[in-house]
Coordinates of C-alpha atoms and ligand atoms in Angstrom, one line a residue:
X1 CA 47.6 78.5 -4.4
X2 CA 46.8 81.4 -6.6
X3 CA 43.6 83.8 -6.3
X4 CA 42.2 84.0 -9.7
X5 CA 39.4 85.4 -11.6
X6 CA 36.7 83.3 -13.6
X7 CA 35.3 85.6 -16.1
X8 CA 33.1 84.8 -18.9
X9 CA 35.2 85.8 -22.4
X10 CA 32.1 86.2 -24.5
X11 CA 28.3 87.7 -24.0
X12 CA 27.4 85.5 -20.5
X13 CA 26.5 82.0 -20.3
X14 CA 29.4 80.3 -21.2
X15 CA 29.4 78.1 -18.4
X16 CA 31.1 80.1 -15.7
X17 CA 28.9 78.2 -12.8
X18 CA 29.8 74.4 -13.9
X19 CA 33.5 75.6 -14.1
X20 CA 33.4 77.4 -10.9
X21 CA 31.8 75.1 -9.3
X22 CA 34.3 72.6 -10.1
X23 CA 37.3 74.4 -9.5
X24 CA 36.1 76.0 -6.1
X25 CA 37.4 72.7 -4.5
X26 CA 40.8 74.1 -5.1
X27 CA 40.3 77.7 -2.9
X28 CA 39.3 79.0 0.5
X29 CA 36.7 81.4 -0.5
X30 CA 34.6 82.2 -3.6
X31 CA 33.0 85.9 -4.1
X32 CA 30.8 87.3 -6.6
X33 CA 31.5 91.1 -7.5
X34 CA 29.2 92.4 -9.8
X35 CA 25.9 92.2 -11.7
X36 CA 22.9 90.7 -10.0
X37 CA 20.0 88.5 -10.6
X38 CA 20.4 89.1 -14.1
X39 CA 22.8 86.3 -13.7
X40 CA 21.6 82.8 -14.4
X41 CA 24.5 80.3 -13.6
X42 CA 23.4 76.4 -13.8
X43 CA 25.2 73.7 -11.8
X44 CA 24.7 69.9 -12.6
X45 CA 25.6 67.7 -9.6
X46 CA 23.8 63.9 -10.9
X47 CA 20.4 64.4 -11.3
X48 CA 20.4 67.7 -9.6
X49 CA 20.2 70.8 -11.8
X50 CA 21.0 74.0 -9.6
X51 CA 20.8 77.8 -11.0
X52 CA 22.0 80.0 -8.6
X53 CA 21.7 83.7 -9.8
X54 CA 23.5 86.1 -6.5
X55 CA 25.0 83.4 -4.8
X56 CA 28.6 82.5 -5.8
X57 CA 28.9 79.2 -7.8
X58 CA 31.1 77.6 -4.7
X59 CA 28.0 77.5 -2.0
X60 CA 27.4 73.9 -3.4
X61 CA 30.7 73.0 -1.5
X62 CA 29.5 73.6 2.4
X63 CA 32.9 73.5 3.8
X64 CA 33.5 76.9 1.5
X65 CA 33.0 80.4 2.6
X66 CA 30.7 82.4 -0.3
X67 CA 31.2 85.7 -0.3
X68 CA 29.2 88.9 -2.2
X69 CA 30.6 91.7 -2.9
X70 CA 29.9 95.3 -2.8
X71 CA 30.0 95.5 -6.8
X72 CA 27.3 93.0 -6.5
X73 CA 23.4 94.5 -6.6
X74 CA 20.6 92.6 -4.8
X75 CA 17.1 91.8 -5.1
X76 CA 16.3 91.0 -1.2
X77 CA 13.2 88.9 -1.6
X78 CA 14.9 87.4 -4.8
X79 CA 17.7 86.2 -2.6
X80 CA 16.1 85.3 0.1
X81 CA 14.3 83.0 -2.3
X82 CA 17.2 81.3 -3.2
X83 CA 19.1 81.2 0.2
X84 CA 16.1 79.0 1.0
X85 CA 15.9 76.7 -2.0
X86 CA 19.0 76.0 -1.4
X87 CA 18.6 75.1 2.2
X88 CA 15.6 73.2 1.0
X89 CA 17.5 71.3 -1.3
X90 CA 20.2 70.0 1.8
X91 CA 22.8 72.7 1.4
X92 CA 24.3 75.4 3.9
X93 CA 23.3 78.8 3.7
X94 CA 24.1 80.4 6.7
X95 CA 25.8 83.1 8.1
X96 CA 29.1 80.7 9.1
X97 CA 29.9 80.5 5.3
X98 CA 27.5 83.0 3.2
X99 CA 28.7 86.9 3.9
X100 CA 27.1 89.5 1.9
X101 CA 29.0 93.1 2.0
X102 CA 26.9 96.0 3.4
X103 CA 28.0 98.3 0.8
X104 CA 26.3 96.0 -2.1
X105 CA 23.5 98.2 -3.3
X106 CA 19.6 97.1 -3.2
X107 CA 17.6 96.3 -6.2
X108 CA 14.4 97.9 -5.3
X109 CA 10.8 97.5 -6.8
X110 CA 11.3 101.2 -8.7
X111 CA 14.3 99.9 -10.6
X112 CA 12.6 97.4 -11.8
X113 CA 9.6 99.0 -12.7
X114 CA 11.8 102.0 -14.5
X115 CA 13.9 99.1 -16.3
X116 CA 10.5 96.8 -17.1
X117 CA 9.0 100.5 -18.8
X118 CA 11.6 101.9 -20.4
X119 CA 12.0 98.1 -22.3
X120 CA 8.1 98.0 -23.3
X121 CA 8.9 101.9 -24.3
X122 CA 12.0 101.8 -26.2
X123 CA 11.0 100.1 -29.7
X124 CA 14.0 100.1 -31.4
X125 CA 16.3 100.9 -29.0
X126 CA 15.8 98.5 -27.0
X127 CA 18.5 96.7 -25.2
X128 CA 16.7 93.2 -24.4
X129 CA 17.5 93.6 -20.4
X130 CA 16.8 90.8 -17.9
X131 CA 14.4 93.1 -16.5
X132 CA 15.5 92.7 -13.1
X133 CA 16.0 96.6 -12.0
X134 CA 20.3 96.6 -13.2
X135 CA 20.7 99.6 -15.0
X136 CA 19.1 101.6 -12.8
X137 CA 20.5 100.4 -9.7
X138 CA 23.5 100.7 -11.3
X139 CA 22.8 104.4 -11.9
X140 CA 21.0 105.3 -8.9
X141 CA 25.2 104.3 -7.1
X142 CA 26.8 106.3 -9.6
X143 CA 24.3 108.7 -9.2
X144 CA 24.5 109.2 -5.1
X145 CA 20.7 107.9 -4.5
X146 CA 21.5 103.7 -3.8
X147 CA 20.3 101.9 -1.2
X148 CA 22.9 99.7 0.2
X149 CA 22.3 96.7 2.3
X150 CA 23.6 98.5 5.4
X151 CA 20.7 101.0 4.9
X152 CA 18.4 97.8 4.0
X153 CA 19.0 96.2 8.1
X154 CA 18.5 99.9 9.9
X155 CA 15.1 101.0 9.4
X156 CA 15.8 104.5 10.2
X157 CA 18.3 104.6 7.9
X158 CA 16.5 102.9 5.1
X159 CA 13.5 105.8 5.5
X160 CA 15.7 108.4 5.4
X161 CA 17.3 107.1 2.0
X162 CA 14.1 106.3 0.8
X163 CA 12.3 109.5 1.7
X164 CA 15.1 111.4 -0.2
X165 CA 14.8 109.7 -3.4
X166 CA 11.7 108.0 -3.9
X167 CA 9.6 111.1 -5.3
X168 CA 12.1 112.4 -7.7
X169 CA 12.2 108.4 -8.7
X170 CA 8.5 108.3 -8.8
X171 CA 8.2 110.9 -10.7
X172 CA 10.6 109.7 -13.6
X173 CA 8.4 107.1 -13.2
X174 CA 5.2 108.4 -13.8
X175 CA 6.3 111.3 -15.6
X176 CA 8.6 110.1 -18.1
X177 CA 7.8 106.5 -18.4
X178 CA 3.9 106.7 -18.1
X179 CA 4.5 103.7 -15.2
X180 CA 2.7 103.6 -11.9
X181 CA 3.8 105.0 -9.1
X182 CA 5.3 103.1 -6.1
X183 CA 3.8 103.0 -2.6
X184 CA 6.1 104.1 0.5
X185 CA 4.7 102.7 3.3
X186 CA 4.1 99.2 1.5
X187 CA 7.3 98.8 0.0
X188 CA 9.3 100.0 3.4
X189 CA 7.3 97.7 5.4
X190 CA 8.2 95.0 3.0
X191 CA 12.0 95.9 2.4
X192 CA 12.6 96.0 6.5
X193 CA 11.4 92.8 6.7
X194 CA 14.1 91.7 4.1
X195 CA 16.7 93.6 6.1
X196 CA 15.7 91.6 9.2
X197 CA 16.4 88.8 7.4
X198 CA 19.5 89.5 5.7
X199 CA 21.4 91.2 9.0
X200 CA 23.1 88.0 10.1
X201 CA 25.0 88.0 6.7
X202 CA 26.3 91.3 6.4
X203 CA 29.4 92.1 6.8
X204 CA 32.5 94.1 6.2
X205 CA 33.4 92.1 2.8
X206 CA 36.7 94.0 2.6
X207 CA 38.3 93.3 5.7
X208 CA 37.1 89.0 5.4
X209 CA 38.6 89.0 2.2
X210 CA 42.2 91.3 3.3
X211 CA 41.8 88.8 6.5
X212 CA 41.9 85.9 4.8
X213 CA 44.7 86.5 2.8
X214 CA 47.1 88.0 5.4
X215 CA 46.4 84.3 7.1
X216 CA 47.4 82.7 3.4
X217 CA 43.6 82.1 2.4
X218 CA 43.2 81.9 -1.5
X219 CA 40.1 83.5 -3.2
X220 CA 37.6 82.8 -6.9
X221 CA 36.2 85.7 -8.2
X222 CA 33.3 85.0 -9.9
X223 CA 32.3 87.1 -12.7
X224 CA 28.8 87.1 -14.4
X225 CA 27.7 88.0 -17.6
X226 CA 30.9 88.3 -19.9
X227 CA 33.5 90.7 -21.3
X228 CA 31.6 91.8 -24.1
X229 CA 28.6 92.6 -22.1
X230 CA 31.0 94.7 -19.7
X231 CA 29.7 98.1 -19.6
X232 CA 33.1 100.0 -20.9
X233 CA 34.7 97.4 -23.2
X234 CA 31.4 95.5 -24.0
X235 CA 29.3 96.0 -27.7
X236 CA 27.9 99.6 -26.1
X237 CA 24.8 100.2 -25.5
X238 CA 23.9 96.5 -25.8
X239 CA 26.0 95.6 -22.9
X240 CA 25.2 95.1 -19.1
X241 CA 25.6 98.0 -16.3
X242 CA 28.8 96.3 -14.2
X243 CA 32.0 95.7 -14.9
X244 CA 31.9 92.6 -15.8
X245 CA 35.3 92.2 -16.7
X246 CA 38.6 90.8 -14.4
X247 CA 39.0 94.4 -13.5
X248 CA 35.8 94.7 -11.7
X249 CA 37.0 92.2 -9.4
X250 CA 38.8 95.0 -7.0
X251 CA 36.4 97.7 -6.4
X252 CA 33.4 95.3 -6.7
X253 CA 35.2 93.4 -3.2
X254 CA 37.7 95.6 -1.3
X255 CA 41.0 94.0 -2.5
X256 CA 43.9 95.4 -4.6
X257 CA 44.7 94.7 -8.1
X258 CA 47.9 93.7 -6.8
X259 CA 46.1 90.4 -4.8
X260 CA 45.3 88.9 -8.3
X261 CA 47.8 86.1 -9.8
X262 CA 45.7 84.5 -12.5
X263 CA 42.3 85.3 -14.8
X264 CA 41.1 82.0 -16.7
X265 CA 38.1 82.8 -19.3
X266 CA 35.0 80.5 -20.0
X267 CA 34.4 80.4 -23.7
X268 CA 31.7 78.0 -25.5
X269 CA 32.8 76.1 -27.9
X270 CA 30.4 77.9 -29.7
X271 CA 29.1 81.7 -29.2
X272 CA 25.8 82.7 -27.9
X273 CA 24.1 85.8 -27.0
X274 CA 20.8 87.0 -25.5
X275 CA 19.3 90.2 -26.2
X276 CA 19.3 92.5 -28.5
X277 CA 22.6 94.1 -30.1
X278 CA 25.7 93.3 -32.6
X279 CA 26.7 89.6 -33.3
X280 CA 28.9 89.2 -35.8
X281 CA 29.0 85.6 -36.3
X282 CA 25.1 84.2 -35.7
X283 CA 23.9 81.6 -38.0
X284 CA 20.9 82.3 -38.5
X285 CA 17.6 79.7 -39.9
X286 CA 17.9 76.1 -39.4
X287 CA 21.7 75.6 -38.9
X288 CA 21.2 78.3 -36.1
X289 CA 18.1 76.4 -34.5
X290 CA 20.1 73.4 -35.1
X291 CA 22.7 74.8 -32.7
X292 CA 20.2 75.9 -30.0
X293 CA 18.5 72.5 -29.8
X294 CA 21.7 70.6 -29.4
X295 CA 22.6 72.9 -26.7
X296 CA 19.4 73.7 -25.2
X297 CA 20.1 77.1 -25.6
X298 CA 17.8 78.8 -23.8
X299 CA 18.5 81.4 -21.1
X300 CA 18.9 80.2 -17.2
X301 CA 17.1 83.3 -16.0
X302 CA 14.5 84.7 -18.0
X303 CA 13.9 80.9 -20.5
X304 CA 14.3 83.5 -23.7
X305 CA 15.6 81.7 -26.6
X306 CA 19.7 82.5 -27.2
X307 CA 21.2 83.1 -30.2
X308 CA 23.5 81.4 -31.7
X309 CA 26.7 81.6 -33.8
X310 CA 29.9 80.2 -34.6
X311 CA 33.5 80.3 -32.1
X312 CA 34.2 84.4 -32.6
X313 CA 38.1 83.6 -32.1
X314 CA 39.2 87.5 -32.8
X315 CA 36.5 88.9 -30.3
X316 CA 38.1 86.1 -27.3
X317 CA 41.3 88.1 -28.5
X318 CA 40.3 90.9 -27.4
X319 CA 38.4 89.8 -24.7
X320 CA 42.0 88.7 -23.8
X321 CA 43.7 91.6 -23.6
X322 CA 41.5 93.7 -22.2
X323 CA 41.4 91.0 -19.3
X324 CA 44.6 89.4 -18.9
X325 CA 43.0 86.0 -19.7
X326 CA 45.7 83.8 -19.4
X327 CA 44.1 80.2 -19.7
X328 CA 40.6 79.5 -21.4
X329 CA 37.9 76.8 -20.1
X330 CA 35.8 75.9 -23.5
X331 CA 32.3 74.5 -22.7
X332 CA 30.0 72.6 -24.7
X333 CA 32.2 70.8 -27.0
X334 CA 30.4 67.8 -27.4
X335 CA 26.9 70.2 -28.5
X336 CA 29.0 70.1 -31.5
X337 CA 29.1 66.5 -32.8
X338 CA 27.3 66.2 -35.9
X339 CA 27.6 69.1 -37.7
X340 CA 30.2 68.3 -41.4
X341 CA 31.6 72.0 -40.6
X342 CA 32.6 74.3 -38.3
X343 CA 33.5 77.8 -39.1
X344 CA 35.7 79.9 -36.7
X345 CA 35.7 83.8 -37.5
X346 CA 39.2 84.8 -37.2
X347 CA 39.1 88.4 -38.4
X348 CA 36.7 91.6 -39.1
X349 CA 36.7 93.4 -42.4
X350 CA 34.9 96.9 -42.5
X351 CA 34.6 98.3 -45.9
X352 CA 36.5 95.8 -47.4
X353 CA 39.7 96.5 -45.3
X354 CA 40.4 94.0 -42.3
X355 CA 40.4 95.2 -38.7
X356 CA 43.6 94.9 -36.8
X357 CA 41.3 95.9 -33.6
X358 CA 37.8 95.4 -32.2
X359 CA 35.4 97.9 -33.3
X360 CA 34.6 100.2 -30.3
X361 CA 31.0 100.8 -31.8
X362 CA 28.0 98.7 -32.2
X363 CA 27.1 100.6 -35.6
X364 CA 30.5 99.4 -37.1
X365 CA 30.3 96.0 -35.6
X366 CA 26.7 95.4 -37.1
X367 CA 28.6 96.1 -40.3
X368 CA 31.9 94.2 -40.4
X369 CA 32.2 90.7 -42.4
X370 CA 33.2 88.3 -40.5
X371 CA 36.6 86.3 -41.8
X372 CA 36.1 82.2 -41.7
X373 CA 38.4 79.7 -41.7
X374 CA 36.4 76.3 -42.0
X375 CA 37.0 73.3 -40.4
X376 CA 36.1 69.3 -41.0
X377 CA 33.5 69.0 -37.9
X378 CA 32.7 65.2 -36.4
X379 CA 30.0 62.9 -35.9
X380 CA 30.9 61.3 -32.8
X381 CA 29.3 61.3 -29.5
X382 CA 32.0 62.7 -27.3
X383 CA 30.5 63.2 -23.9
X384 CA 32.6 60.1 -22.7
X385 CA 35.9 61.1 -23.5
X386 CA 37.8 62.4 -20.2
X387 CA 41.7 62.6 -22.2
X388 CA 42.1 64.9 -25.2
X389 CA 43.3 61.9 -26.6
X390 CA 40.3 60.3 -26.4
X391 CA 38.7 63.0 -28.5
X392 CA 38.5 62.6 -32.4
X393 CA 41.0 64.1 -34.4
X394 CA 38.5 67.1 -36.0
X395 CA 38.0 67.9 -32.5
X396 CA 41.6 67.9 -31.4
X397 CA 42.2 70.0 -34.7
X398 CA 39.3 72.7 -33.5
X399 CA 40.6 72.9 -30.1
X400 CA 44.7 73.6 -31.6
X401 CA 43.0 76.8 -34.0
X402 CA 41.0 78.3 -30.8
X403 CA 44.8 78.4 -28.9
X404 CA 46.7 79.2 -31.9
X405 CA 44.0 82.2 -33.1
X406 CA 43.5 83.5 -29.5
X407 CA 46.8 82.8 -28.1
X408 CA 45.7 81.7 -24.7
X409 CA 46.4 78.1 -24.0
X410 CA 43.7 75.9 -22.8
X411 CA 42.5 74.8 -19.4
X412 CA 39.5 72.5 -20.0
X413 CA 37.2 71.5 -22.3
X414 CA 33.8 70.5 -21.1
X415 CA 31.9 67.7 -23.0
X416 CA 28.8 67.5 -20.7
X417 CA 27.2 69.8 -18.5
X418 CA 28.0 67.4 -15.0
X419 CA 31.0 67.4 -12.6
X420 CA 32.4 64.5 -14.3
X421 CA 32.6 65.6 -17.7
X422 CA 35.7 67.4 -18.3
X423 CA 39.0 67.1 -19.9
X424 CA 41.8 68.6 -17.9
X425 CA 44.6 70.1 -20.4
X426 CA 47.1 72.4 -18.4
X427 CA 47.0 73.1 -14.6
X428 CA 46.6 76.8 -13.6
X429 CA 46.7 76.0 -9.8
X430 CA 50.3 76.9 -8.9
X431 CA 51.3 80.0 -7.9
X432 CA 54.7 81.2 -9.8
Ligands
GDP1 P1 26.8 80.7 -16.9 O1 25.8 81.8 -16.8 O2 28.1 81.1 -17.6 O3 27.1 80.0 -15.6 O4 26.1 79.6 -17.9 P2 24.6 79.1 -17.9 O5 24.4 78.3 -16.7 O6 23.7 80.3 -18.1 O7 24.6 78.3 -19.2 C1 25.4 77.3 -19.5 C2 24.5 76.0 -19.8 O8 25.4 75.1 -20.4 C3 24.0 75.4 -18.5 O9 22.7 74.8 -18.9 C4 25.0 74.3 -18.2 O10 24.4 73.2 -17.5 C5 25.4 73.9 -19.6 N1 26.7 73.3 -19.8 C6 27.9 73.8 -19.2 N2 29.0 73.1 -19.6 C7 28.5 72.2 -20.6 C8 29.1 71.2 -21.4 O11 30.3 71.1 -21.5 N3 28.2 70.5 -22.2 C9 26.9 70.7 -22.2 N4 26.2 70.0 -23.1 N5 26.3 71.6 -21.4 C10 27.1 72.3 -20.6
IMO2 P1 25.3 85.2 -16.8 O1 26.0 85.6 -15.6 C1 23.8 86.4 -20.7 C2 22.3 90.5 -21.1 C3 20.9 90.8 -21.3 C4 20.9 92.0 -22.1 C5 22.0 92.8 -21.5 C6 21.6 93.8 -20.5 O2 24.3 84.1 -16.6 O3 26.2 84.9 -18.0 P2 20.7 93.6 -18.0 O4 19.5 92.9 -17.4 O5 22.0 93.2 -17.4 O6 20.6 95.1 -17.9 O7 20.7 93.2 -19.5 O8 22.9 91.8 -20.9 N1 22.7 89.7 -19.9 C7 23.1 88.5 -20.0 N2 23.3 87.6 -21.0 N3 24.1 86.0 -19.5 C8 24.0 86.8 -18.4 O9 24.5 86.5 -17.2 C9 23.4 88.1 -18.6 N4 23.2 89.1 -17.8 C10 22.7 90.1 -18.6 O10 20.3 89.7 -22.0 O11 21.3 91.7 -23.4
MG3 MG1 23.9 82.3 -17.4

């Protein structure tokens, strides 16, 4: 059995959780390795509607180990919170088969508060955050003041770290972002009690994950957000703070490069994106709103309404390269029954000349014209069909011009947002 990397190929919520969640019967273990709680990935199992947002999509499947990484950033009490929903709800969340790495860093309330003010500041360059505290967790690692979760469960050591950075962040805070202060006693009082809580998990993610595969283990790596949210080859600045690409899949756990055999890409059948930035192919007015309806497009973690837009087939090229994508899972086919056309963007032209690469800058990609090629859509209601040949032939058609434009061949295609409802295409599960 391979290890391979699920990575969304567009800007996040492609479906990574459903897909995940069905293919994590097929591995040993299932780790997250970067972003946080800005994640928002929904799993329907019947009735049951499930978002899980730092847990790894494969802790619905108790007899799996879920792993999160140290590229991973954590909001304690938000964890916490979900650990014991999900126990709540009948699952297992405990220390035999949830790790979390001690080197993960710690969302604290100042990131928050710095991200929440500098997003009520910004006006107009505003990147349309989650909120949750990511970029500036994210910079307080690359910027030698983090809190990691192995200074989160030793008090003395989470005073120290916390003396030696919370005035300068307070007074960025205060200072620069006109924001209130934040209290040390009162949040280390608070965030000890987390790390109380949250000792039986940690561990040395590194060394269970190199374990695990000396003794022939195999291992998901779950990616959140998507490639073009990734914060080097995403539409910069309107991207996330992680690598949220297959590459970030090493340093965000412990493993080498050399451990991965296979990176399959989630891609709607459609494109969406939340927050602000460049989108070349939105539809916008009622053919847009038509789109969100039919697939209730509405963000998992903060309800915001998503844009939405037609299959960007040159940007999932790209996406492709940069990530090795070998196989593609499409989602949401079936939103599109009953729409007389579909258009599928194929190409950029800037200034009248077409782009033989993606544009690396969000001022040139708010400008390019998007090239269409139009296809005959379908009227059916296709959330039965579980063979491709059971699919009409518009849809069939559709599905060839996404592999022939991308040219990555096709894993599965989703028509329903349960278990259940999924074409298989090609298998990916055997190692070469
Ligand atoms: P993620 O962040 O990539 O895991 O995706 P989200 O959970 O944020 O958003 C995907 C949404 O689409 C969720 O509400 C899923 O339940 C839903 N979904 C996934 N696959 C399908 C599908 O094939 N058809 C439909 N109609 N909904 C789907
Ligand atoms: P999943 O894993 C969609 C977007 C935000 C914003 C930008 C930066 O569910 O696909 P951040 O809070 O990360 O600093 O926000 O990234 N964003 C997502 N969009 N799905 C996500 O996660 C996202 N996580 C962040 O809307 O535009
Ligand atoms: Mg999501």
């Amino acid at each position: 059995m391979p290890n391979v990397v699920v990575i969304g190929a567009q800007w996040g919520d492609e479906g990574k959780g459903r897909i995940v969640d069905l293919i994590s019967e097929k591995v040993d273990i299932v780790v997250r390795y970067q972003g946080g709680n800005n994640a928002g990935h929904t799993i329907v199992i019947g009735e049951e509607k499930i978002v899980l947002h730092h847990l790894p999509s494969g802790i619905l499947r108790n007899d799996k180990i879920s792993v999160i990484g140290n590229g991973v950033v954590i909001d304690p009490k938000v964890l916490l919170q979900e650990i014991n929903d999900l126990i709540d709800a009948g699952y297992d969340a405990d220390e035999n088969n949830l790790r979390i790495s001690d080197r993960a860093h710690v969302i604290m309330p100042y990131h928050r508060a710095i991200d929440l003010a500098r997003e009520s500041t910004n006006g107009k360059s505003k990147i349309g955050t989650t909120g949750r505290g990511i970029g500036p967790v994210y910079e307080d690692k690359a910027a030698r003041r983090g809190i990691k979760i192995a200074d989160l469960i030793d008090p003395d050591s989470l005073s120290d770290r916390l003396k030696n950075v919370l005035d300068e962040r307070n007074s960025y805070l205060t200072k620069v972002l006109g924001g209130d202060p934040i209290n040390f006693d009162e949040m280390f009082s608070e965030y000890s009690k987390y790390g109380e809580e949250l000792k039986k998990y940690s561990c040395d993610v590194s060394k269970l994950l190199n374990d695990s595969i000396s003794q022939g283990k195999n291992i998901l790596f779950e990616g959140a957000q998507g490639a073009l949210l990734d914060v080097d080859f995403g539409t910069y600045p309107y991207v996330t703070s992680s690598s949220a690409g297959s590459g970030g899949a090493s340093p965000g756990t412990g493993v080498s490069p050399t451990t991965i055999d296979t990176v399959l890409g989630i891609a709607k059948a459609y494109t969406t994106r939340v927050g602000e930035g460049p989108f070349p192919t939105e539809i916008s007015g009622e053919l847009g709103e038509k789109l969100r309806k039919a697939g209730g497009e509405f963000g998992a973690t903060t309800g915001r309404p998503r844009r939405c837009g037609w299959f960007d087939a040159f940007a999932m090229k790209y996406a492709a390269q940069i990530n090795g994508i070998s196989s593609i899972a499409i989602t949401k086919l079936d939103v599109l029954s009953g729409f007389d056309k579909i258009k599928v963007c194929v190409g950029y032209k800037y200034k009248g000349e077409e782009l033989s690469s993606f544009p690396s800058t969000s001022h040139v990609l708010e400008e390019i014209e998007p090239i269409y090629e139009v296809m005959e859509g379908w009227q059916e209601d296709i959330s039965d069909a579980r063979v491709i040949s059971e699919l009409p032939i518009q849809a069939r058609k559709y599905l060839e011009k996404l592999e022939e434009i991308t040219g990555v061949s096709l894993y599965t295609v989703s028509v329903g947002p349960s278990r259940e409802k999924i074409i298989f295409l090609n298998e990916i599960f055997h190692k070469t």
